[in-house]
Coordinates of C-alpha atoms and ligand atoms in Angstrom, one line a residue:
Chain A
X1 CA -24.6 9.6 2.6
X2 CA -26.3 10.8 -0.5
X3 CA -27.1 7.8 -2.7
X4 CA -27.3 9.5 -5.9
X5 CA -23.9 10.9 -5.3
X6 CA -21.4 8.8 -7.4
X7 CA -18.9 9.3 -4.3
X8 CA -19.2 8.0 -1.3
X9 CA -16.6 10.4 0.1
X10 CA -16.3 13.2 -2.4
X11 CA -14.0 15.3 -0.3
X12 CA -11.4 12.8 -1.1
X13 CA -12.1 11.2 -4.0
X14 CA -12.6 14.0 -6.0
X15 CA -9.5 16.0 -5.0
X16 CA -7.2 17.8 -7.8
X17 CA -3.4 16.2 -8.5
X18 CA -2.5 19.4 -6.4
X19 CA -4.6 18.8 -3.5
X20 CA -3.7 15.2 -3.3
X21 CA 0.1 16.4 -3.3
X22 CA -0.8 18.6 -0.2
X23 CA -2.6 15.7 1.6
X24 CA 0.1 13.4 0.9
X25 CA 2.8 15.7 2.5
X26 CA 1.1 16.3 5.8
X27 CA 0.2 12.6 5.9
X28 CA 3.8 11.4 5.0
X29 CA 4.9 13.8 7.7
X30 CA 2.4 12.5 10.4
X31 CA 3.3 8.6 9.2
X32 CA 7.1 9.3 9.7
X33 CA 6.2 10.7 13.3
X34 CA 4.3 7.5 14.1
X35 CA 7.1 5.3 12.6
X36 CA 9.7 6.8 14.8
X37 CA 8.0 5.2 17.8
X38 CA 9.2 1.9 16.2
X39 CA 13.2 1.6 16.8
X40 CA 13.5 -0.2 13.4
X41 CA 12.4 2.9 11.6
X42 CA 14.0 5.4 14.0
X43 CA 17.1 3.9 13.3
X44 CA 16.8 3.9 9.4
X45 CA 15.5 7.5 9.2
X46 CA 18.5 8.5 11.3
X47 CA 20.7 7.1 8.7
X48 CA 19.3 8.4 5.8
X49 CA 19.4 11.7 7.9
X50 CA 15.7 12.5 7.0
X51 CA 13.2 13.9 9.6
X52 CA 9.6 14.5 9.0
X53 CA 10.3 18.3 8.4
X54 CA 12.5 17.8 5.5
X55 CA 9.4 16.4 3.9
X56 CA 8.1 19.0 1.2
X57 CA 6.7 17.1 -1.4
X58 CA 5.4 13.4 -1.8
X59 CA 8.3 12.7 -3.9
X60 CA 10.5 13.2 -0.8
X61 CA 9.2 10.0 0.2
X62 CA 12.4 8.5 -2.4
X63 CA 14.8 9.7 0.7
X64 CA 13.4 7.1 2.8
X65 CA 14.4 3.7 3.2
X66 CA 12.6 0.5 1.6
X67 CA 10.8 -1.9 3.6
X68 CA 10.7 -5.6 2.4
X69 CA 8.7 -8.5 3.5
X70 CA 11.9 -10.1 4.6
X71 CA 12.1 -7.1 7.3
X72 CA 8.4 -8.2 8.4
X73 CA 9.6 -11.6 8.8
X74 CA 12.6 -10.5 10.9
X75 CA 10.7 -8.6 13.3
X76 CA 8.2 -11.2 13.8
X77 CA 6.1 -11.2 15.7
X78 CA 5.3 -7.3 16.9
X79 CA 8.7 -5.9 16.2
X80 CA 7.2 -3.2 13.7
X81 CA 4.4 -2.2 16.1
X82 CA 3.9 1.6 16.5
X83 CA 1.7 1.5 19.2
X84 CA 1.2 -0.7 22.5
X85 CA -0.2 -3.9 22.1
X86 CA -3.1 -3.1 24.3
X87 CA -4.1 -0.5 21.7
X88 CA -4.4 -3.4 19.1
X89 CA -7.7 -4.9 18.6
X90 CA -6.7 -7.3 15.2
X91 CA -4.0 -9.3 14.1
X92 CA -3.9 -11.0 10.7
X93 CA -1.1 -13.3 9.9
X94 CA 0.0 -14.8 6.9
X95 CA 1.9 -18.1 6.6
X96 CA 5.2 -17.9 4.9
X97 CA 6.3 -20.7 2.8
X98 CA 10.0 -19.8 4.0
X99 CA 10.9 -18.8 7.1
X100 CA 8.6 -16.8 9.9
X101 CA 5.2 -16.0 8.7
X102 CA 4.4 -12.2 9.1
X103 CA 2.0 -10.6 11.4
X104 CA 0.1 -7.4 10.6
X105 CA -1.5 -5.6 13.6
X106 CA -4.7 -2.9 13.6
X107 CA -5.9 -0.3 16.0
X108 CA -9.7 0.4 16.0
X109 CA -9.2 3.6 14.0
X110 CA -7.3 1.2 11.4
X111 CA -10.0 -1.2 10.9
X112 CA -12.3 2.1 10.5
X113 CA -10.2 3.5 7.7
X114 CA -9.9 -0.1 6.2
X115 CA -14.0 -0.4 6.2
X116 CA -14.1 3.1 4.6
X117 CA -11.7 2.0 1.7
X118 CA -13.6 -0.9 0.8
X119 CA -16.9 0.7 1.2
X120 CA -15.8 3.7 -0.9
X121 CA -15.0 1.0 -3.8
X122 CA -18.0 -0.9 -3.4
X123 CA -20.2 2.3 -3.6
X124 CA -17.6 3.5 -6.8
X125 CA -18.9 0.7 -8.6
X126 CA -22.7 1.7 -8.0
X127 CA -23.7 -0.6 -4.8
X128 CA -26.0 1.4 -2.4
X129 CA -27.6 0.3 0.9
X130 CA -30.4 -1.6 -0.6
X131 CA -27.9 -3.8 -2.2
X132 CA -27.4 -7.4 -0.9
X133 CA -23.7 -8.1 -0.5
X134 CA -22.8 -11.8 -0.5
X135 CA -18.9 -12.5 0.4
X136 CA -17.9 -15.8 -1.0
X137 CA -14.4 -15.2 0.0
X138 CA -12.4 -17.4 2.6
X139 CA -12.6 -15.6 6.2
X140 CA -10.1 -16.3 8.9
X141 CA -6.6 -15.0 8.7
X142 CA -7.4 -14.1 4.9
X143 CA -8.3 -10.4 4.5
X144 CA -10.4 -11.0 1.9
X145 CA -13.3 -12.2 4.3
X146 CA -13.4 -9.6 7.3
X147 CA -12.2 -6.7 5.0
X148 CA -15.4 -7.0 2.6
X149 CA -17.5 -7.7 5.4
X150 CA -16.4 -4.7 7.5
X151 CA -16.7 -2.6 4.4
X152 CA -19.9 -3.8 3.1
X153 CA -21.5 -3.0 6.4
X154 CA -19.9 0.2 6.3
X155 CA -21.6 1.3 3.2
X156 CA -25.0 -0.2 4.8
X157 CA -25.5 -3.4 2.6
X158 CA -27.1 -6.5 4.0
X159 CA -24.0 -8.6 4.2
X160 CA -24.0 -12.2 3.7
X161 CA -20.6 -14.2 5.0
X162 CA -21.3 -17.1 2.8
X163 CA -17.4 -17.9 2.8
X164 CA -16.0 -20.0 0.1
X165 CA -17.2 -23.2 -1.3
X166 CA -20.4 -25.1 -1.0
X167 CA -21.7 -24.0 -4.6
X168 CA -25.2 -25.3 -3.8
X169 CA -25.5 -23.4 -0.8
X170 CA -24.0 -20.3 -2.5
X171 CA -26.5 -20.5 -5.3
X172 CA -29.5 -20.8 -2.7
X173 CA -28.3 -17.7 -1.0
X174 CA -27.8 -15.8 -3.8
X175 CA -31.8 -16.9 -4.9
X176 CA -33.5 -16.7 -1.6
X177 CA -31.8 -13.6 -0.4
X178 CA -31.6 -11.8 -3.9
X179 CA -27.8 -11.1 -3.7
X180 CA -26.9 -8.4 -6.0
X181 CA -23.3 -8.3 -5.6
X182 CA -20.6 -10.9 -4.9
X183 CA -16.9 -11.0 -3.7
X184 CA -15.0 -14.1 -5.0
X185 CA -11.7 -15.2 -6.5
X186 CA -12.6 -15.2 -10.5
X187 CA -11.8 -18.8 -10.7
X188 CA -14.5 -19.5 -8.2
X189 CA -17.2 -17.6 -10.1
X190 CA -16.3 -19.8 -13.2
X191 CA -17.0 -23.0 -11.2
X192 CA -20.3 -21.4 -9.6
X193 CA -21.4 -20.9 -13.4
X194 CA -20.9 -24.5 -14.1
X195 CA -22.7 -25.5 -11.0
X196 CA -25.7 -23.4 -12.1
X197 CA -25.8 -24.8 -15.7
X198 CA -25.8 -28.3 -14.1
X199 CA -28.6 -27.3 -11.8
X200 CA -30.4 -25.6 -14.4
X201 CA -29.9 -22.5 -12.7
X202 CA -30.3 -19.3 -15.1
X203 CA -28.4 -16.1 -13.4
X204 CA -29.7 -13.9 -15.4
X205 CA -33.5 -14.8 -14.8
X206 CA -33.0 -16.7 -11.6
X207 CA -30.8 -14.0 -9.7
X208 CA -30.8 -10.4 -9.2
X209 CA -26.9 -10.5 -9.5
X210 CA -25.2 -7.4 -11.1
X211 CA -22.2 -6.5 -9.5
X212 CA -19.1 -8.9 -8.9
X213 CA -15.7 -7.9 -7.0
X214 CA -12.8 -10.0 -8.2
X215 CA -9.3 -10.1 -7.1
X216 CA -6.7 -11.9 -5.1
X217 CA -5.7 -14.3 -7.9
X218 CA -3.9 -12.9 -11.0
X219 CA -6.4 -13.2 -14.1
X220 CA -6.5 -11.6 -17.5
X221 CA -8.8 -9.0 -19.3
X222 CA -10.1 -11.8 -21.2
X223 CA -11.4 -14.3 -18.1
X224 CA -12.6 -11.0 -16.6
X225 CA -14.9 -10.6 -20.0
X226 CA -15.8 -14.2 -20.0
X227 CA -17.2 -14.1 -16.4
X228 CA -19.3 -11.0 -17.3
X229 CA -20.6 -12.6 -20.4
X230 CA -21.4 -15.8 -18.7
X231 CA -23.4 -14.1 -15.9
X232 CA -24.5 -11.2 -17.4
X233 CA -23.0 -9.1 -14.6
X234 CA -20.3 -6.5 -14.2
X235 CA -16.9 -7.6 -12.8
X236 CA -14.8 -5.4 -10.9
X237 CA -11.0 -5.8 -10.3
X238 CA -9.8 -5.6 -6.6
X239 CA -6.4 -5.0 -5.5
X240 CA -5.6 -5.6 -1.8
X241 CA -2.6 -6.8 0.3
X242 CA -2.7 -7.4 4.2
X243 CA 0.8 -5.5 4.9
X244 CA -1.4 -2.2 3.8
X245 CA -4.6 -3.7 5.2
X246 CA -6.2 -6.1 3.0
X247 CA -8.8 -5.6 -0.1
X248 CA -9.5 -1.9 -0.5
X249 CA -5.9 -0.4 -1.4
X250 CA -6.8 -0.1 -5.1
X251 CA -10.2 -1.0 -7.4
X252 CA -11.7 -0.3 -10.7
X253 CA -14.3 2.5 -11.3
X254 CA -17.3 1.9 -13.7
X255 CA -14.9 3.0 -16.4
X256 CA -12.9 -0.2 -16.3
X257 CA -9.7 1.3 -17.2
X258 CA -7.1 0.4 -14.5
X259 CA -7.2 0.4 -10.5
X260 CA -7.6 3.5 -8.7
X261 CA -5.0 3.3 -5.8
X262 CA -6.4 5.5 -3.0
X263 CA -3.6 8.1 -2.4
X264 CA -5.2 9.7 0.2
X265 CA -4.0 6.6 2.3
X266 CA -1.2 5.5 0.3
X267 CA 2.0 6.9 -1.8
X268 CA 2.2 4.8 -4.7
X269 CA 5.6 4.6 -6.6
X270 CA 6.7 2.3 -9.7
X271 CA 10.3 1.7 -9.5
X272 CA 12.9 -0.5 -11.6
X273 CA 13.2 -3.9 -9.6
X274 CA 17.0 -3.7 -10.0
X275 CA 17.7 0.2 -9.5
X276 CA 15.0 0.9 -7.5
X277 CA 14.9 4.2 -9.4
X278 CA 11.4 5.5 -10.5
X279 CA 10.1 4.4 -13.9
X280 CA 8.0 7.0 -16.3
X281 CA 4.5 6.5 -16.4
X282 CA 3.5 3.6 -18.7
X283 CA 6.7 1.4 -18.0
X284 CA 6.3 -1.7 -16.1
X285 CA 8.0 -1.8 -12.6
X286 CA 7.6 -2.8 -8.9
X287 CA 4.8 -1.2 -7.3
X288 CA 6.0 0.5 -3.8
X289 CA 3.1 1.4 -1.4
X290 CA 4.1 3.9 1.8
X291 CA 0.9 3.6 4.2
X292 CA -0.4 7.1 5.0
X293 CA -3.2 6.4 7.4
X294 CA -2.0 3.5 9.4
X295 CA -1.6 3.5 13.2
X296 CA -0.6 0.3 14.6
X297 CA 1.9 -0.8 11.8
X298 CA 2.8 2.0 9.2
X299 CA 5.1 0.7 6.6
X300 CA 7.3 2.9 4.4
X301 CA 8.0 2.0 0.9
X302 CA 7.0 -1.1 1.6
X303 CA 8.3 -3.4 -1.7
X304 CA 5.3 -5.2 -2.8
X305 CA 7.0 -7.6 -5.7
X306 CA 4.0 -6.9 -7.6
X307 CA 4.6 -5.8 -11.4
X308 CA 2.3 -2.9 -12.8
X309 CA 2.2 0.4 -14.6
X310 CA 0.7 3.8 -14.2
X311 CA -2.0 4.2 -16.6
X312 CA -3.2 7.6 -15.9
X313 CA -3.9 10.1 -13.0
X314 CA -7.0 11.7 -14.5
X315 CA -10.2 9.8 -15.2
X316 CA -13.7 10.3 -16.9
X317 CA -15.0 9.3 -13.3
X318 CA -14.2 12.4 -11.6
X319 CA -11.5 11.0 -9.5
X320 CA -7.7 11.9 -9.9
X321 CA -6.3 8.9 -8.1
X322 CA -3.8 7.1 -10.0
X323 CA -4.7 4.3 -12.2
X324 CA -2.6 1.2 -12.0
X325 CA -2.8 -1.6 -14.8
X326 CA -3.8 -5.2 -13.5
X327 CA -0.9 -6.7 -11.9
X328 CA 1.5 -8.2 -14.4
X329 CA 3.3 -10.8 -12.5
X330 CA 5.8 -10.9 -9.5
X331 CA 9.4 -8.5 -9.7
X332 CA 11.2 -11.8 -8.8
X333 CA 10.8 -13.0 -12.3
X334 CA 12.3 -10.4 -14.1
X335 CA 15.4 -11.0 -16.1
X336 CA 18.1 -8.8 -17.4
X337 CA 19.4 -9.4 -20.7
X338 CA 22.4 -7.1 -22.3
X339 CA 21.2 -4.2 -19.8
X340 CA 17.2 -4.6 -20.9
X341 CA 14.7 -5.4 -18.3
X342 CA 12.5 -8.0 -19.7
X343 CA 9.5 -9.6 -17.8
X344 CA 8.0 -13.1 -18.7
X345 CA 4.6 -11.4 -19.1
X346 CA 5.9 -9.2 -21.9
X347 CA 6.6 -12.3 -23.8
X348 CA 3.4 -14.2 -23.0
X349 CA 1.3 -10.9 -23.8
X350 CA 2.8 -11.1 -27.4
X351 CA 2.6 -15.1 -27.8
X352 CA -1.0 -14.9 -26.8
X353 CA -1.5 -12.9 -29.8
X354 CA -1.1 -15.5 -32.2
X355 CA -3.8 -18.1 -32.3
X356 CA -1.5 -20.8 -34.0
X357 CA 0.3 -20.8 -30.7
X358 CA -0.6 -22.8 -27.1
X359 CA -0.2 -21.0 -23.9
X360 CA 2.9 -22.9 -22.6
X361 CA 6.4 -21.5 -23.4
X362 CA 10.0 -21.7 -22.3
X363 CA 12.5 -18.7 -22.3
X364 CA 15.9 -19.9 -22.1
X365 CA 19.2 -17.5 -21.5
X366 CA 22.3 -18.7 -22.6
X367 CA 25.8 -17.3 -23.2
X368 CA 26.9 -18.1 -26.9
X369 CA 30.4 -16.9 -27.9
X370 CA 30.5 -14.1 -25.1
X371 CA 26.9 -12.9 -26.2
X372 CA 23.9 -13.6 -24.0
X373 CA 20.7 -14.6 -25.8
X374 CA 17.3 -15.5 -25.4
X375 CA 15.6 -18.4 -27.0
X376 CA 11.9 -18.6 -26.6
X377 CA 10.3 -22.1 -26.9
X378 CA 6.9 -22.0 -27.6
X379 CA 4.2 -24.8 -28.1
X380 CA 2.1 -25.0 -31.4
X381 CA -1.6 -25.0 -30.4
X382 CA -2.1 -27.8 -33.0
X383 CA -1.3 -28.8 -36.8
X384 CA -3.0 -25.9 -38.3
X385 CA -1.2 -26.4 -41.7
X386 CA 1.1 -29.1 -43.5
X387 CA 2.9 -26.0 -45.3
X388 CA 6.5 -26.0 -44.4
X389 CA 6.8 -22.1 -45.6
X390 CA 3.7 -21.1 -43.4
X391 CA 5.4 -22.7 -40.0
X392 CA 8.8 -20.7 -40.8
X393 CA 6.7 -17.3 -41.5
X394 CA 5.1 -17.9 -38.1
X395 CA 8.3 -18.3 -36.6
X396 CA 9.6 -15.1 -38.4
X397 CA 6.3 -13.1 -37.4
X398 CA 6.5 -14.3 -33.5
X399 CA 10.0 -13.1 -33.4
X400 CA 9.7 -9.6 -35.1
X401 CA 6.6 -8.9 -32.6
X402 CA 8.9 -10.0 -29.8
X403 CA 11.4 -7.9 -30.8
X404 CA 9.1 -4.7 -31.1
X405 CA 8.2 -5.3 -27.4
X406 CA 11.5 -6.5 -25.6
X407 CA 13.9 -4.5 -28.1
X408 CA 16.2 -7.7 -28.4
X409 CA 15.9 -10.4 -31.3
X410 CA 15.4 -13.5 -29.4
X411 CA 15.5 -17.2 -31.1
X412 CA 12.1 -18.3 -31.5
X413 CA 11.5 -22.4 -31.8
X414 CA 8.4 -24.1 -32.2
X415 CA 7.7 -27.4 -30.5
X416 CA 5.1 -29.7 -30.2
X417 CA 2.0 -29.5 -27.9
X418 CA 2.9 -31.0 -24.3
X419 CA 6.8 -31.0 -25.0
X420 CA 7.6 -28.3 -22.5
X421 CA 8.5 -28.8 -19.2
X422 CA 6.2 -28.7 -16.3
X423 CA 7.1 -28.9 -12.6
X424 CA 4.4 -29.6 -9.7
X425 CA 1.6 -28.8 -12.2
X426 CA 3.0 -25.1 -12.7
X427 CA 4.7 -24.3 -15.8
X428 CA 8.3 -23.4 -15.7
X429 CA 9.0 -20.2 -18.0
X430 CA 12.3 -19.2 -17.4
X431 CA 15.9 -21.3 -17.7
X432 CA 19.3 -19.3 -17.2
X433 CA 22.2 -21.0 -18.1
X434 CA 24.4 -18.2 -18.9
X435 CA 27.7 -17.6 -17.8
X436 CA 28.4 -15.6 -14.4
X437 CA 31.2 -13.7 -15.0
X438 CA 33.2 -13.0 -11.8
Chain B
X1 CA -6.2 -39.2 -50.5
X2 CA -5.8 -38.5 -46.7
X3 CA -2.0 -38.0 -45.7
X4 CA -0.9 -37.5 -41.9
X5 CA 1.2 -34.6 -41.5
X6 CA 3.1 -34.8 -38.0
X7 CA 5.1 -31.8 -36.4
X8 CA 8.5 -33.1 -35.2
X9 CA 10.7 -31.5 -32.8
X10 CA 14.4 -32.3 -33.6
X11 CA 14.9 -34.6 -30.8
X12 CA 16.0 -38.3 -30.8
X13 CA 13.2 -40.7 -29.8
X14 CA 10.3 -38.7 -31.3
X15 CA 10.0 -40.6 -34.8
X16 CA 10.5 -43.8 -32.7
X17 CA 7.6 -42.8 -30.6
X18 CA 5.2 -42.3 -33.6
X19 CA 6.4 -45.4 -35.2
X20 CA 5.8 -47.2 -32.1
X21 CA 2.2 -45.9 -31.7
X22 CA 1.3 -46.8 -35.1
X23 CA 2.6 -50.4 -34.7
X24 CA 0.7 -50.6 -31.5
X25 CA -2.2 -49.3 -33.3
X26 CA -1.7 -52.5 -36.1
X27 CA -1.5 -49.3 -38.8
X28 CA 0.7 -50.1 -41.9
X29 CA 2.8 -47.5 -43.0
X30 CA 2.8 -47.1 -46.9
X31 CA 5.0 -44.4 -47.6
X32 CA 6.4 -41.5 -45.6
X33 CA 8.9 -38.5 -45.7
X34 CA 10.6 -36.3 -43.7
X35 CA 11.6 -32.6 -44.3
X36 CA 13.4 -30.8 -41.7
X37 CA 15.6 -27.8 -41.0
X38 CA 17.4 -26.8 -37.7
X39 CA 14.4 -26.5 -35.4
X40 CA 11.7 -28.3 -36.7
X41 CA 10.4 -30.7 -39.2
X42 CA 7.4 -32.4 -40.8
X43 CA 6.6 -35.8 -41.1
X44 CA 4.4 -37.0 -43.7
X45 CA 2.6 -40.1 -43.9
X46 CA 0.7 -42.3 -46.2
X47 CA -0.8 -45.4 -44.1
X48 CA -3.9 -47.5 -43.9
X49 CA -6.7 -46.3 -41.8
X50 CA -5.3 -42.6 -41.6
X51 CA -8.2 -41.3 -39.6
X52 CA -7.7 -43.8 -36.6
X53 CA -3.8 -43.4 -37.2
X54 CA -4.6 -39.5 -36.3
X55 CA -6.8 -40.4 -33.3
X56 CA -4.4 -42.8 -31.9
X57 CA -1.5 -40.3 -32.5
X58 CA -3.5 -37.3 -30.8
X59 CA -4.2 -39.6 -27.9
X60 CA -0.4 -39.9 -27.3
X61 CA -0.1 -36.1 -27.4
X62 CA 1.7 -35.7 -30.9
X63 CA 0.9 -32.6 -33.0
X64 CA -0.8 -34.1 -35.9
X65 CA -3.0 -33.2 -38.7
X66 CA -4.9 -34.6 -41.8
X67 CA -4.0 -33.3 -45.0
X68 CA -5.5 -33.8 -48.5
X69 CA -3.1 -34.8 -51.1
X70 CA -2.9 -36.0 -54.4
X71 CA -1.5 -39.2 -55.7
X72 CA -1.3 -40.1 -59.2
X73 CA -0.4 -43.6 -60.4
X74 CA 2.4 -43.3 -63.0
X75 CA 3.1 -45.8 -66.1
X76 CA 6.1 -48.1 -66.0
X77 CA 8.4 -46.1 -68.2
X78 CA 11.1 -43.5 -68.0
X79 CA 10.3 -40.0 -68.1
X80 CA 6.6 -40.4 -66.6
X81 CA 7.1 -38.2 -63.6
X82 CA 8.4 -35.5 -65.5
X83 CA 5.2 -35.8 -67.7
X84 CA 3.1 -35.8 -65.1
X85 CA 4.6 -32.7 -63.8
X86 CA 5.2 -30.6 -67.0
X87 CA 1.1 -30.6 -67.0
X88 CA 1.0 -28.8 -63.5
X89 CA 3.7 -26.4 -64.3
X90 CA 2.0 -25.6 -67.8
X91 CA -1.3 -25.0 -66.1
X92 CA 0.8 -22.2 -63.7
X93 CA 0.2 -24.7 -60.3
X94 CA 2.9 -24.7 -57.8
X95 CA 3.7 -27.6 -56.0
X96 CA 4.1 -27.2 -52.4
X97 CA 5.9 -30.6 -51.9
X98 CA 6.5 -33.8 -53.6
X99 CA 7.7 -37.5 -52.9
X100 CA 7.0 -40.9 -54.3
X101 CA 6.9 -44.7 -53.5
X102 CA 6.5 -47.7 -55.5
X103 CA 3.4 -50.2 -54.7
X104 CA 4.0 -53.8 -56.4
X105 CA 6.2 -52.1 -59.3
X106 CA 4.3 -49.3 -60.1
X107 CA 5.2 -45.6 -59.2
X108 CA 3.2 -43.6 -57.1
X109 CA 3.5 -39.5 -57.1
X110 CA 2.3 -37.8 -53.7
X111 CA 2.3 -34.1 -53.6
X112 CA 0.3 -30.8 -52.5
X113 CA -0.4 -27.8 -54.9
X114 CA -1.0 -24.1 -54.4
X115 CA -4.9 -24.6 -56.1
X116 CA -6.5 -27.8 -54.9
X117 CA -9.5 -27.1 -57.4
X118 CA -7.7 -26.5 -60.1
X119 CA -5.5 -29.7 -59.9
X120 CA -8.6 -31.8 -59.4
X121 CA -9.8 -30.5 -62.6
X122 CA -6.8 -31.1 -64.7
X123 CA -6.5 -34.6 -63.1
X124 CA -9.8 -35.6 -64.3
X125 CA -9.5 -33.7 -67.5
X126 CA -5.9 -35.1 -68.4
X127 CA -7.3 -38.7 -67.3
X128 CA -4.6 -39.3 -64.7
X129 CA -5.1 -42.0 -62.5
X130 CA -5.4 -41.3 -59.1
X131 CA -4.2 -44.2 -56.2
X132 CA -6.5 -45.2 -54.3
Ligands
ZN501 ZN1 -12.2 6.3 -12.7

């Protein structure tokens, strides 16, 4: 460990694109070998007619079948284990709201590699063994707890398993232990700041905080910046999913220009959720991950349902591991209108650019005279004018901006605040009333 | 004079909700007008205690604001409205909207213009009576 180096694993972090490809090809072959110990995959590979020897480049992963969350449920609990249970040392389970929960198994090597990924991420954002890391994340089955715990310890930091909640105690720990870094969900940090204010604690003067790792809950760039300003602390976006291990899969570097996904550990694909074909860089699609170093439960082309896009494959930080945009919602929300794929997040992004509009909106798809149409109703923030023309102009500008984004002209309707439906505290975003042609 | 400007959705019942809320708060409507198209409308109201009315409606979740409008008392003879409007037209002032009502036999003209300062100056210079 060279504390002056910006890289914890320079031998992997600074690989060229070509070297990454070579390593991925080797590791994909190994992963296929490992998968063939699982009847589920052995059969699927046979059906696809692909053997490890057929893999000549990482792109050959496209010849392999997808794995879905449903597959994990159908094989619950141990149907996808590639090693005997006696070799597994940890199990994480996520409760399902529908059907069986899912189970993820780990060998000791899996846990070591997981800790390595998290340690690499924390090192990347400037943390070193003399830092004090407070993990204010839920422990137990939630992988954000143990995942960060082992990763921070692997790096060599003094690690405080503070867990979630009890804000007064969290703040006391931060002051007494000289905490410099915290991992938490973004909404909890906002809450913590409120409590600090109530208690007359100034994070800039009364704590040594300098780095936050935030993740596990969708948040916008604005929210991140707000947190950074409140505390005077840099906040880095973290991506994890228990199916791949947990936190550690992707993380922002100090450039804060998207999350590096570690391509020595995963093959990253972005596909059109309808056709399952790859989409060009820059276009939004569903993230599909193939694990390359998992022993107990390797997964091939796992459909994460998360939407994102490729921002680049190089970075001023010297890491050539693919950079992905923050997650943009779930592929289950995608609409197909006149052959165009549209995500609610695209509509939302445009609406948020108009300060005259509130944050609630409703997209309705209808069939009128055999044409499919989209109506976007959006609440106005307040009665900012009493001029009819200005309201009409606003409607026109919103329509134009939406058309530029989705390439179709929607019908835009301004509605009063509070008039759009809300179900179980969650906003309803899309209503599809289209005729279904048989 | 302060006027309530209320954003209306073309849905039955909205107008009645507003009227009921004002009634419950003991606010008297002096004059009102609805301007609307297919999609939305603006309901403009001159009433007693406009500040209180605005608060009451906001509490009901209604999208409303207070707008400054001009109110001119007309003399009781034909052609008065035309005479007053001609003054502003000559000065190159555009009328954004206008409506009128009667109070104890007197015609009152309510309007908003493109240039509030200039309008106020003209009202003063020409000795027009503002309704209060
Ligand atoms: Zn970077």
